[in-house]
Amino acid sequence: MNIFGKHEPTVKPLDLSENQFEIYNKISRNYSHSFLFESLTGPEELAETSIMGFDPEIIVKGYSNKITIQRKNSEIKIIETNDPLSELKNFILSSTDQSYRYLGGAVGIINYDTIRLLEKIPQSHDVDEPLMEFGIYNDGILYDNKKKQLLYFYYDKDRSNELKITDEKFTDFKLSEISPNLNQEEYSNIVNNAKQYIHDGDIFQVVLSRRFSFNAKGDFLKVYKILRDINPSPYL
């Protein structure tokens, strides 16, 4: 399935004066799906480009037994499959243009439990919850940190003049009480059992963890702003 039209993108300068984070703050307020891969500091080859995407052409969600596909203003299409990652590849075309690290494609998240698609381990994930979610982006914004230049790329449709920009200030961010899925006594028992297994020679290494849950409300971008100020890095 080709959503990109022509195989090679057009890249042109974009006339916006703010830095990459300020631009993203103003754009992201107007779209339900967007992303920022920001490089602030580090080796030149790692921190050369920051990337922004907004309003993807398609949203793909992968489950343990299906994928769902939703185009803009269209109904959701369901494809039954036991290999959602392979199905995702059908939406992506390779480009010979190596001028930049990213010129469109799939951007999203993969749940930790996706390992169950690759390894035969017990299924504990809720089958109604997606294992992965990706937006398929066929245009976007690049900030060249070396040249201090803002660029816009696209394949078929130039949407640079349609960008919705809103000048908004950050609002409050609040968290509920954090609760673990195991209390301290339960978790300590698991640790002690693991120590015994190691002592008996049944295992030599184990990674133990517990899940912490909380509800969050407010401006999530404000949290990111604080983190980028505390710890700027090539990958944000």
Backbone as CSV, one residue per row, in Angstrom:
resi,resn,N_x,N_y,N_z,CA_x,CA_y,CA_z,C_x,C_y,C_z
1,MET,0.847,-1.186,0.000,0.000,0.000,0.000,0.887,1.243,0.000
2,ASN,0.823,2.040,-1.050,1.688,3.207,-1.177,0.911,4.466,-0.837
3,ILE,1.206,5.088,0.291,0.543,6.336,0.649,1.415,7.536,0.323
4,PHE,2.620,7.303,-0.192,3.568,8.382,-0.406,3.511,8.954,-1.819
5,GLY,2.819,8.264,-2.756,2.797,8.737,-4.130,4.153,8.549,-4.762
6,LYS,4.844,9.630,-5.095,6.181,9.513,-5.670,7.155,8.989,-4.627
7,HIS,8.229,8.363,-5.086,9.143,7.668,-4.181,10.142,8.603,-3.506
8,GLU,10.425,9.750,-4.079,11.417,10.659,-3.498,10.745,11.954,-3.042
9,PRO,11.134,12.473,-1.874,10.480,13.662,-1.331,11.034,14.955,-1.910
10,THR,10.251,15.995,-1.755,10.702,17.360,-2.018,11.026,18.007,-0.676
11,VAL,12.181,18.661,-0.576,12.602,19.326,0.658,12.790,20.806,0.356
12,LYS,12.188,21.662,1.173,12.288,23.102,0.928,12.435,23.845,2.256
13,PRO,12.989,25.064,2.244,13.113,25.850,3.471,11.742,26.235,4.014
14,LEU,11.652,26.356,5.332,10.406,26.754,5.984,10.674,28.031,6.769
15,ASP,9.836,29.024,6.556,10.064,30.348,7.126,9.357,30.488,8.478
16,LEU,9.985,29.936,9.521,9.520,30.116,10.898,10.738,30.474,11.738
17,SER,10.603,31.466,12.614,11.779,32.020,13.285,12.093,31.366,14.629
18,GLU,11.144,30.638,15.249,11.370,30.073,16.576,12.279,28.847,16.510
19,ASN,12.760,28.395,17.683,13.535,27.153,17.715,12.595,25.954,17.604
20,GLN,13.180,24.754,17.488,12.363,23.582,17.196,11.320,23.280,18.268
21,PHE,11.667,23.459,19.534,10.703,23.156,20.592,9.565,24.169,20.614
22,GLU,9.872,25.428,20.425,8.833,26.455,20.396,7.868,26.220,19.241
23,ILE,8.413,25.809,18.094,7.562,25.516,16.936,6.661,24.323,17.228
24,TYR,7.241,23.281,17.814,6.435,22.091,18.105,5.342,22.408,19.120
25,ASN,5.651,23.204,20.115,4.657,23.592,21.115,3.461,24.268,20.455
26,LYS,3.712,25.090,19.461,2.635,25.824,18.799,1.858,24.953,17.811
27,ILE,2.538,23.953,17.225,1.875,23.089,16.248,1.089,21.976,16.931
28,SER,1.687,21.333,17.927,1.104,20.123,18.515,-0.236,20.376,19.190
29,ARG,-0.499,21.601,19.603,-1.765,21.921,20.266,-2.958,21.719,19.334
30,ASN,-2.722,21.683,18.053,-3.810,21.684,17.077,-4.051,20.334,16.417
31,TYR,-3.274,19.322,16.798,-3.414,18.017,16.150,-3.465,16.921,17.213
32,SER,-4.313,15.914,16.983,-4.439,14.814,17.943,-3.204,13.920,17.944
33,HIS,-2.500,13.855,16.815,-1.290,13.038,16.716,-0.148,13.891,16.171
34,SER,0.954,13.898,16.888,2.160,14.606,16.438,3.344,14.026,17.198
35,PHE,4.554,14.368,16.769,5.736,13.895,17.492,6.886,14.870,17.307
36,LEU,7.829,14.808,18.249,9.065,15.589,18.179,10.220,14.689,18.581
37,PHE,11.186,14.519,17.687,12.464,13.890,18.009,13.485,15.016,18.035
38,GLU,13.870,15.426,19.230,14.688,16.628,19.374,16.110,16.278,19.779
39,SER,17.066,16.843,19.075,18.482,16.708,19.407,18.996,18.061,19.871
40,LEU,19.482,18.117,21.111,19.928,19.391,21.667,21.435,19.509,21.745
41,THR,22.089,18.430,22.158,23.538,18.499,22.329,24.127,17.113,22.170
42,GLY,25.414,17.053,21.870,26.072,15.764,21.689,26.954,15.773,20.459
43,PRO,27.551,14.617,20.117,28.387,14.527,18.914,27.615,14.971,17.677
44,GLU,28.302,15.631,16.766,27.647,16.206,15.593,26.857,15.176,14.801
45,GLU,27.411,13.956,14.659,26.739,12.951,13.848,25.471,12.423,14.512
46,LEU,25.327,12.637,15.830,24.140,12.182,16.542,23.121,13.294,16.749
47,ALA,23.582,14.522,16.825,22.702,15.637,17.167,22.526,16.605,16.007
48,GLU,22.576,16.088,14.782,22.548,16.984,13.633,21.152,17.459,13.259
49,THR,20.104,16.681,13.598,18.771,16.999,13.111,17.711,16.757,14.175
50,SER,16.760,17.682,14.283,15.540,17.466,15.055,14.394,17.275,14.069
51,ILE,13.424,16.431,14.440,12.369,16.028,13.506,11.008,16.248,14.146
52,MET,10.076,16.792,13.368,8.699,16.977,13.813,7.739,16.398,12.788
53,GLY,6.663,15.793,13.278,5.608,15.297,12.410,4.252,15.651,12.989
54,PHE,3.257,15.806,12.134,1.927,16.193,12.595,0.863,15.602,11.671
55,ASP,-0.296,15.288,12.246,-1.472,14.873,11.480,-1.149,13.775,10.465
56,PRO,-0.825,12.552,10.924,-0.422,11.480,10.008,-1.535,11.063,9.053
57,GLU,-1.141,10.517,7.920,-2.094,10.061,6.912,-2.886,8.855,7.405
58,ILE,-2.232,7.965,8.142,-2.854,6.730,8.617,-2.417,6.471,10.059
59,ILE,-3.319,5.929,10.867,-2.996,5.428,12.198,-3.144,3.909,12.175
60,VAL,-2.074,3.199,12.524,-2.082,1.736,12.554,-1.879,1.281,13.997
61,LYS,-2.769,0.408,14.469,-2.630,-0.186,15.800,-2.489,-1.693,15.655
62,GLY,-1.510,-2.265,16.347,-1.270,-3.696,16.274,-1.642,-4.394,17.568
63,TYR,-2.374,-5.483,17.437,-2.774,-6.301,18.581,-2.154,-7.688,18.418
64,SER,-2.411,-8.577,19.351,-1.832,-9.918,19.272,-2.424,-10.733,18.134
65,ASN,-3.609,-10.353,17.648,-4.275,-11.153,16.615,-4.828,-10.344,15.449
66,LYS,-4.486,-9.045,15.392,-5.034,-8.210,14.319,-4.302,-6.876,14.272
67,ILE,-4.553,-6.123,13.199,-4.182,-4.715,13.159,-5.411,-3.915,12.748
68,THR,-5.474,-2.681,13.199,-6.532,-1.780,12.754,-5.895,-0.628,11.989
69,ILE,-6.546,-0.213,10.918,-6.024,0.831,10.042,-7.075,1.919,9.910
70,GLN,-6.700,3.147,10.199,-7.637,4.249,10.060,-6.998,5.385,9.279
71,ARG,-7.543,5.627,8.101,-7.143,6.793,7.325,-7.912,8.011,7.814
72,LYS,-7.461,9.182,7.403,-8.157,10.403,7.789,-9.612,10.358,7.319
73,ASN,-10.522,10.672,8.242,-11.948,10.775,7.921,-12.513,9.503,7.301
74,SER,-11.980,8.345,7.697,-12.450,7.072,7.162,-12.760,6.115,8.305
75,GLU,-13.517,5.073,7.984,-13.822,4.053,8.976,-12.591,3.188,9.240
76,ILE,-12.595,2.545,10.386,-11.477,1.681,10.766,-11.561,0.357,10.014
77,LYS,-10.449,-0.035,9.422,-10.353,-1.325,8.735,-9.587,-2.295,9.626
78,ILE,-10.063,-3.533,9.706,-9.443,-4.549,10.559,-8.874,-5.672,9.699
79,ILE,-7.626,-6.026,9.939,-6.979,-7.150,9.261,-6.534,-8.145,10.326
80,GLU,-7.023,-9.361,10.243,-6.613,-10.394,11.191,-5.222,-10.903,10.830
81,THR,-4.334,-10.940,11.819,-2.960,-11.380,11.590,-2.310,-11.730,12.917
82,ASN,-1.375,-12.644,12.899,-0.575,-12.959,14.078,0.798,-12.298,14.025
83,ASP,1.005,-11.469,12.985,2.299,-10.810,12.797,2.081,-9.347,12.419
84,PRO,1.642,-8.513,13.370,1.351,-7.113,13.053,2.554,-6.320,12.569
85,LEU,3.762,-6.679,13.004,4.948,-5.946,12.556,5.170,-6.112,11.061
86,SER,4.963,-7.321,10.548,5.113,-7.554,9.109,4.053,-6.793,8.326
87,GLU,2.837,-6.738,8.851,1.779,-5.987,8.182,2.127,-4.503,8.123
88,LEU,2.766,-4.001,9.181,3.147,-2.590,9.218,4.110,-2.246,8.087
89,LYS,5.001,-3.176,7.746,5.989,-2.933,6.698,5.342,-2.668,5.344
90,ASN,4.112,-3.131,5.151,3.431,-2.934,3.873,3.127,-1.468,3.603
91,PHE,3.189,-0.633,4.644,2.870,0.781,4.480,4.104,1.636,4.183
92,ILE,5.279,1.038,4.238,6.518,1.801,4.181,7.272,1.521,2.892
93,LEU,7.749,2.585,2.258,8.610,2.470,1.085,9.997,2.998,1.427
94,SER,11.016,2.406,0.857,12.379,2.892,1.069,12.656,4.063,0.143
95,SER,13.555,4.928,0.574,13.949,6.087,-0.221,15.456,6.062,-0.436
96,THR,15.882,6.472,-1.615,17.316,6.528,-1.902,17.935,7.838,-1.427
97,ASP,17.106,8.796,-1.017,17.600,10.084,-0.537,18.147,9.912,0.881
98,GLN,19.462,9.993,1.036,20.119,9.817,2.329,20.608,11.145,2.914
99,SER,20.025,12.258,2.449,20.456,13.573,2.920,20.153,13.765,4.403
100,TYR,19.063,13.140,4.866,18.655,13.284,6.259,18.291,11.914,6.827
101,ARG,18.361,11.805,8.143,18.095,10.522,8.804,16.638,10.099,8.662
102,TYR,15.745,11.043,8.490,14.310,10.732,8.427,13.651,11.589,7.365
103,LEU,12.897,10.943,6.487,12.111,11.653,5.481,10.756,10.964,5.320
104,GLY,10.075,10.778,6.434,8.751,10.182,6.408,8.760,8.714,6.775
105,GLY,7.587,8.212,7.152,7.467,6.800,7.498,6.641,6.596,8.753
106,ALA,6.862,5.470,9.416,6.093,5.091,10.603,6.789,5.576,11.868
107,VAL,6.054,6.274,12.702,6.570,6.740,13.991,5.530,6.398,15.056
108,GLY,5.963,5.763,16.128,5.008,5.407,17.167,5.660,4.710,18.330
109,ILE,4.902,3.844,18.969,5.382,3.151,20.159,5.138,1.650,20.029
110,ILE,5.995,0.866,20.691,5.830,-0.578,20.784,5.813,-0.950,22.262
111,ASN,4.751,-1.605,22.682,4.589,-2.024,24.064,5.635,-3.073,24.439
112,TYR,6.042,-3.063,25.694,7.011,-4.052,26.182,6.519,-5.475,25.926
113,ASP,5.210,-5.695,26.024,4.650,-7.041,25.865,4.678,-7.536,24.427
114,THR,5.127,-6.715,23.487,5.256,-7.169,22.100,6.248,-8.317,21.983
115,ILE,7.112,-8.488,22.970,8.072,-9.601,22.960,7.347,-10.936,22.817
116,ARG,6.083,-10.989,23.200,5.318,-12.236,23.096,5.010,-12.610,21.652
117,LEU,5.192,-11.683,20.729,5.058,-12.006,19.311,6.319,-12.667,18.776
118,LEU,7.421,-12.516,19.496,8.716,-13.016,19.036,9.201,-14.218,19.832
119,GLU,8.783,-14.305,21.085,9.211,-15.399,21.951,7.992,-16.132,22.505
120,LYS,8.133,-17.428,22.725,7.040,-18.233,23.269,7.056,-18.144,24.794
121,ILE,6.352,-17.144,25.300,6.230,-16.950,26.741,4.756,-16.740,27.063
122,PRO,4.350,-16.936,28.308,2.928,-16.846,28.662,2.316,-15.497,28.300
123,GLN,1.062,-15.525,27.872,0.343,-14.318,27.488,-0.302,-13.699,28.722
124,SER,0.159,-12.517,29.106,-0.435,-11.813,30.245,-1.024,-10.475,29.823
125,HIS,-0.845,-10.126,28.554,-1.309,-8.834,28.056,-2.791,-8.901,27.724
126,ASP,-3.527,-7.854,28.047,-4.939,-7.758,27.695,-5.069,-7.703,26.177
127,VAL,-5.774,-8.689,25.588,-5.849,-8.774,24.123,-6.581,-7.586,23.518
128,ASP,-7.348,-6.848,24.323,-8.076,-5.689,23.811,-7.231,-4.419,23.822
129,GLU,-6.039,-4.492,24.390,-5.140,-3.347,24.423,-4.102,-3.483,23.311
130,PRO,-3.815,-2.400,22.571,-2.833,-2.496,21.478,-1.423,-2.747,21.985
131,LEU,-0.686,-3.568,21.246,0.724,-3.804,21.528,1.587,-2.712,20.917
132,MET,1.064,-2.056,19.892,1.821,-1.005,19.215,0.862,-0.037,18.547
133,GLU,1.313,1.171,18.352,0.536,2.170,17.619,1.501,3.054,16.839
134,PHE,1.230,3.220,15.546,2.092,4.020,14.684,1.261,4.977,13.840
135,GLY,1.806,6.164,13.658,1.296,7.072,12.645,2.163,6.947,11.406
136,ILE,1.536,6.940,10.234,2.276,6.906,8.970,2.308,8.334,8.428
137,TYR,3.492,8.934,8.451,3.657,10.346,8.095,4.309,10.467,6.723
138,ASN,3.671,11.234,5.830,4.267,11.441,4.510,4.707,12.884,4.290
139,ASP,4.840,13.638,5.376,5.510,14.935,5.335,5.999,15.240,6.743
140,GLY,6.719,16.334,6.905,7.233,16.667,8.227,8.187,17.843,8.191
141,ILE,8.691,18.188,9.368,9.570,19.342,9.530,10.909,18.878,10.089
142,LEU,11.990,19.371,9.520,13.346,19.062,9.965,14.031,20.343,10.422
143,TYR,14.775,20.251,11.524,15.604,21.372,11.943,17.050,20.931,11.876
144,ASP,17.794,21.534,10.970,19.208,21.218,10.786,20.010,22.002,11.819
145,ASN,20.478,21.311,12.868,21.199,21.993,13.946,22.538,22.560,13.490
146,LYS,23.131,21.925,12.493,24.429,22.380,12.008,24.292,23.679,11.221
147,LYS,23.311,23.725,10.325,23.116,24.903,9.480,22.147,25.906,10.093
148,LYS,21.527,25.534,11.225,20.514,26.382,11.857,19.418,26.731,10.858
149,GLN,18.913,25.698,10.199,17.940,25.896,9.125,16.729,24.998,9.341
150,LEU,15.542,25.560,9.124,14.298,24.816,9.242,13.837,24.399,7.849
151,LEU,13.473,23.124,7.710,13.097,22.577,6.409,11.764,21.842,6.511
152,TYR,11.062,21.792,5.392,9.811,21.028,5.303,9.938,20.064,4.137
153,PHE,9.566,18.795,4.365,9.602,17.814,3.276,8.204,17.245,3.044
154,TYR,7.954,16.840,1.823,6.673,16.212,1.489,6.856,15.343,0.255
155,TYR,5.881,14.473,0.027,5.914,13.600,-1.147,4.928,14.089,-2.203
156,ASP,3.649,13.962,-1.974,2.664,14.385,-2.973,2.084,15.764,-2.689
157,LYS,1.690,16.004,-1.434,0.974,17.233,-1.107,1.803,18.113,-0.184
158,ASP,1.976,19.372,-0.589,2.670,20.367,0.222,1.658,20.992,1.182
159,ARG,1.803,20.705,2.469,0.863,21.229,3.469,1.476,22.342,4.317
160,SER,2.608,22.853,3.903,3.304,23.844,4.732,2.470,25.104,4.946
161,ASN,1.639,25.465,3.970,0.799,26.655,4.114,-0.465,26.380,4.925
162,GLU,-0.694,25.102,5.268,-1.880,24.730,6.038,-1.555,24.486,7.511
163,LEU,-0.304,24.676,7.900,0.099,24.431,9.285,-0.716,25.286,10.254
164,LYS,-1.288,24.635,11.256,-2.038,25.346,12.281,-1.100,25.646,13.445
165,ILE,-0.927,26.925,13.727,0.009,27.343,14.773,-0.735,28.161,15.822
166,THR,-0.627,27.749,17.071,-1.297,28.425,18.176,-0.272,28.803,19.232
167,ASP,-0.308,30.053,19.657,0.636,30.529,20.672,0.001,30.341,22.045
168,GLU,0.308,29.211,22.708,-0.278,28.904,24.004,0.806,28.745,25.066
169,LYS,0.473,29.133,26.287,1.382,28.950,27.407,1.138,27.580,28.050
170,PHE,2.120,27.104,28.782,1.997,25.808,29.434,1.034,25.890,30.620
171,THR,0.252,24.816,30.791,-0.671,24.730,31.916,-0.127,23.739,32.946
172,ASP,-0.847,23.581,34.054,-0.377,22.721,35.143,-0.407,21.244,34.755
173,PHE,0.400,20.463,35.454,0.437,19.011,35.271,0.344,18.372,36.645
174,LYS,-0.591,17.419,36.808,-0.811,16.803,38.113,-0.809,15.280,37.997
175,LEU,-0.316,14.632,39.058,-0.282,13.174,39.141,-1.116,12.697,40.324
176,SER,-1.741,11.530,40.136,-2.407,10.887,41.259,-1.372,10.137,42.093
177,GLU,-1.798,9.508,43.150,-0.900,8.683,43.958,-0.401,7.501,43.127
178,ILE,0.871,7.180,43.251,1.475,6.085,42.485,1.273,4.774,43.240
179,SER,0.766,3.759,42.527,0.500,2.473,43.181,1.165,1.337,42.408
180,PRO,1.866,0.416,43.104,2.512,-0.732,42.452,1.538,-1.902,42.330
181,ASN,1.812,-2.808,41.374,0.976,-4.009,41.250,1.340,-5.065,42.292
182,LEU,2.502,-4.905,42.945,2.915,-5.783,44.042,3.325,-4.920,45.228
183,ASN,2.866,-5.278,46.434,3.323,-4.512,47.590,4.744,-4.930,47.960
184,GLN,5.329,-4.245,48.935,6.736,-4.484,49.254,6.974,-5.916,49.721
185,GLU,6.045,-6.459,50.520,6.215,-7.825,51.023,6.174,-8.844,49.883
186,GLU,5.226,-8.679,48.964,5.119,-9.605,47.829,6.370,-9.545,46.958
187,TYR,6.840,-8.329,46.719,8.022,-8.171,45.872,9.269,-8.735,46.558
188,SER,9.381,-8.536,47.872,10.528,-9.068,48.615,10.551,-10.591,48.574
189,ASN,9.377,-11.208,48.631,9.310,-12.672,48.546,9.819,-13.171,47.200
190,ILE,9.475,-12.456,46.135,9.949,-12.831,44.799,11.468,-12.704,44.726
191,VAL,12.002,-11.626,45.301,13.458,-11.423,45.314,14.145,-12.540,46.095
192,ASN,13.604,-12.883,47.239,14.207,-13.945,48.056,14.153,-15.298,47.348
193,ASN,13.051,-15.567,46.643,12.958,-16.814,45.874,14.016,-16.854,44.777
194,ALA,14.220,-15.702,44.127,15.228,-15.630,43.064,16.628,-15.882,43.633
195,LYS,16.902,-15.319,44.799,18.203,-15.553,45.443,18.412,-17.042,45.725
196,GLN,17.345,-17.705,46.147,17.451,-19.129,46.453,17.710,-19.944,45.190
197,TYR,17.033,-19.562,44.089,17.259,-20.249,42.809,18.715,-20.108,42.366
198,ILE,19.281,-18.917,42.578,20.684,-18.691,42.216,21.594,-19.525,43.114
199,HIS,21.301,-19.533,44.401,22.105,-20.312,45.355,22.082,-21.801,45.017
200,ASP,20.912,-22.292,44.565,20.768,-23.718,44.244,21.319,-24.072,42.869
201,GLY,21.721,-23.058,42.113,22.276,-23.315,40.786,21.238,-23.495,39.699
202,ASP,19.970,-23.196,39.996,18.920,-23.334,38.983,18.995,-22.221,37.942
203,ILE,19.376,-21.029,38.363,19.549,-19.890,37.465,20.806,-19.147,37.888
204,PHE,21.333,-18.308,37.000,22.493,-17.495,37.380,22.208,-16.005,37.223
205,GLN,21.092,-15.671,36.585,20.766,-14.252,36.401,19.260,-14.119,36.227
206,VAL,18.691,-13.056,36.763,17.259,-12.817,36.612,17.011,-11.316,36.704
207,VAL,16.025,-10.847,35.962,15.624,-9.438,36.016,14.214,-9.384,36.600
208,LEU,14.083,-8.786,37.750,12.795,-8.690,38.429,12.266,-7.262,38.332
209,SER,10.962,-7.138,38.282,10.380,-5.798,38.186,8.952,-5.824,38.706
210,ARG,8.435,-4.665,38.933,7.014,-4.523,39.231,6.503,-3.266,38.544
211,ARG,5.216,-3.237,38.300,4.619,-2.145,37.529,4.022,-1.096,38.471
212,PHE,4.321,0.163,38.183,3.759,1.270,38.944,2.749,2.009,38.067
213,SER,1.581,2.282,38.614,0.509,2.924,37.847,0.096,4.233,38.512
214,PHE,-0.320,5.188,37.672,-0.827,6.455,38.183,-1.648,7.126,37.091
215,ASN,-2.466,8.055,37.494,-3.236,8.864,36.554,-2.574,10.227,36.425
216,ALA,-2.527,10.718,35.201,-1.908,12.014,34.941,-2.913,12.932,34.260
217,LYS,-2.850,14.193,34.599,-3.771,15.170,34.032,-3.047,16.488,33.837
218,GLY,-3.274,17.108,32.687,-2.670,18.411,32.451,-1.802,18.443,31.215
219,ASP,-0.825,19.314,31.215,0.012,19.584,30.049,1.239,18.671,30.058
220,PHE,1.189,17.583,29.277,2.304,16.639,29.239,3.560,17.271,28.627
221,LEU,3.381,18.221,27.746,4.532,18.867,27.123,5.326,19.680,28.144
222,LYS,4.665,20.112,29.198,5.363,20.830,30.264,6.372,19.913,30.949
223,VAL,6.009,18.639,31.134,6.927,17.663,31.727,8.148,17.493,30.834
224,TYR,7.905,17.373,29.522,9.022,17.230,28.583,9.939,18.449,28.638
225,LYS,9.352,19.635,28.714,10.154,20.862,28.770,11.095,20.840,29.971
226,ILE,10.594,20.378,31.120,11.432,20.303,32.319,12.561,19.298,32.121
227,LEU,12.246,18.144,31.533,13.260,17.107,31.313,14.347,17.572,30.351
228,ARG,13.954,18.275,29.287,14.956,18.736,28.315,15.861,19.811,28.917
229,ASP,15.340,20.570,29.883,16.168,21.572,30.559,17.142,20.907,31.531
230,ILE,16.671,19.846,32.207,17.511,19.147,33.177,18.597,18.335,32.491
231,ASN,18.229,17.655,31.399,19.155,16.710,30.775,19.079,16.779,29.250
232,PRO,19.596,17.839,28.637,19.615,17.894,27.165,20.509,16.801,26.598
233,SER,20.088,16.198,25.487,20.854,15.085,24.921,20.577,14.969,23.430
234,PRO,21.319,14.101,22.718,21.076,13.920,21.284,19.732,13.271,20.986
235,TYR,19.196,12.501,21.936,17.952,11.773,21.682,16.909,12.151,22.721
236,LEU,15.936,12.974,22.326,14.851,13.381,23.215,13.518,13.136,22.525
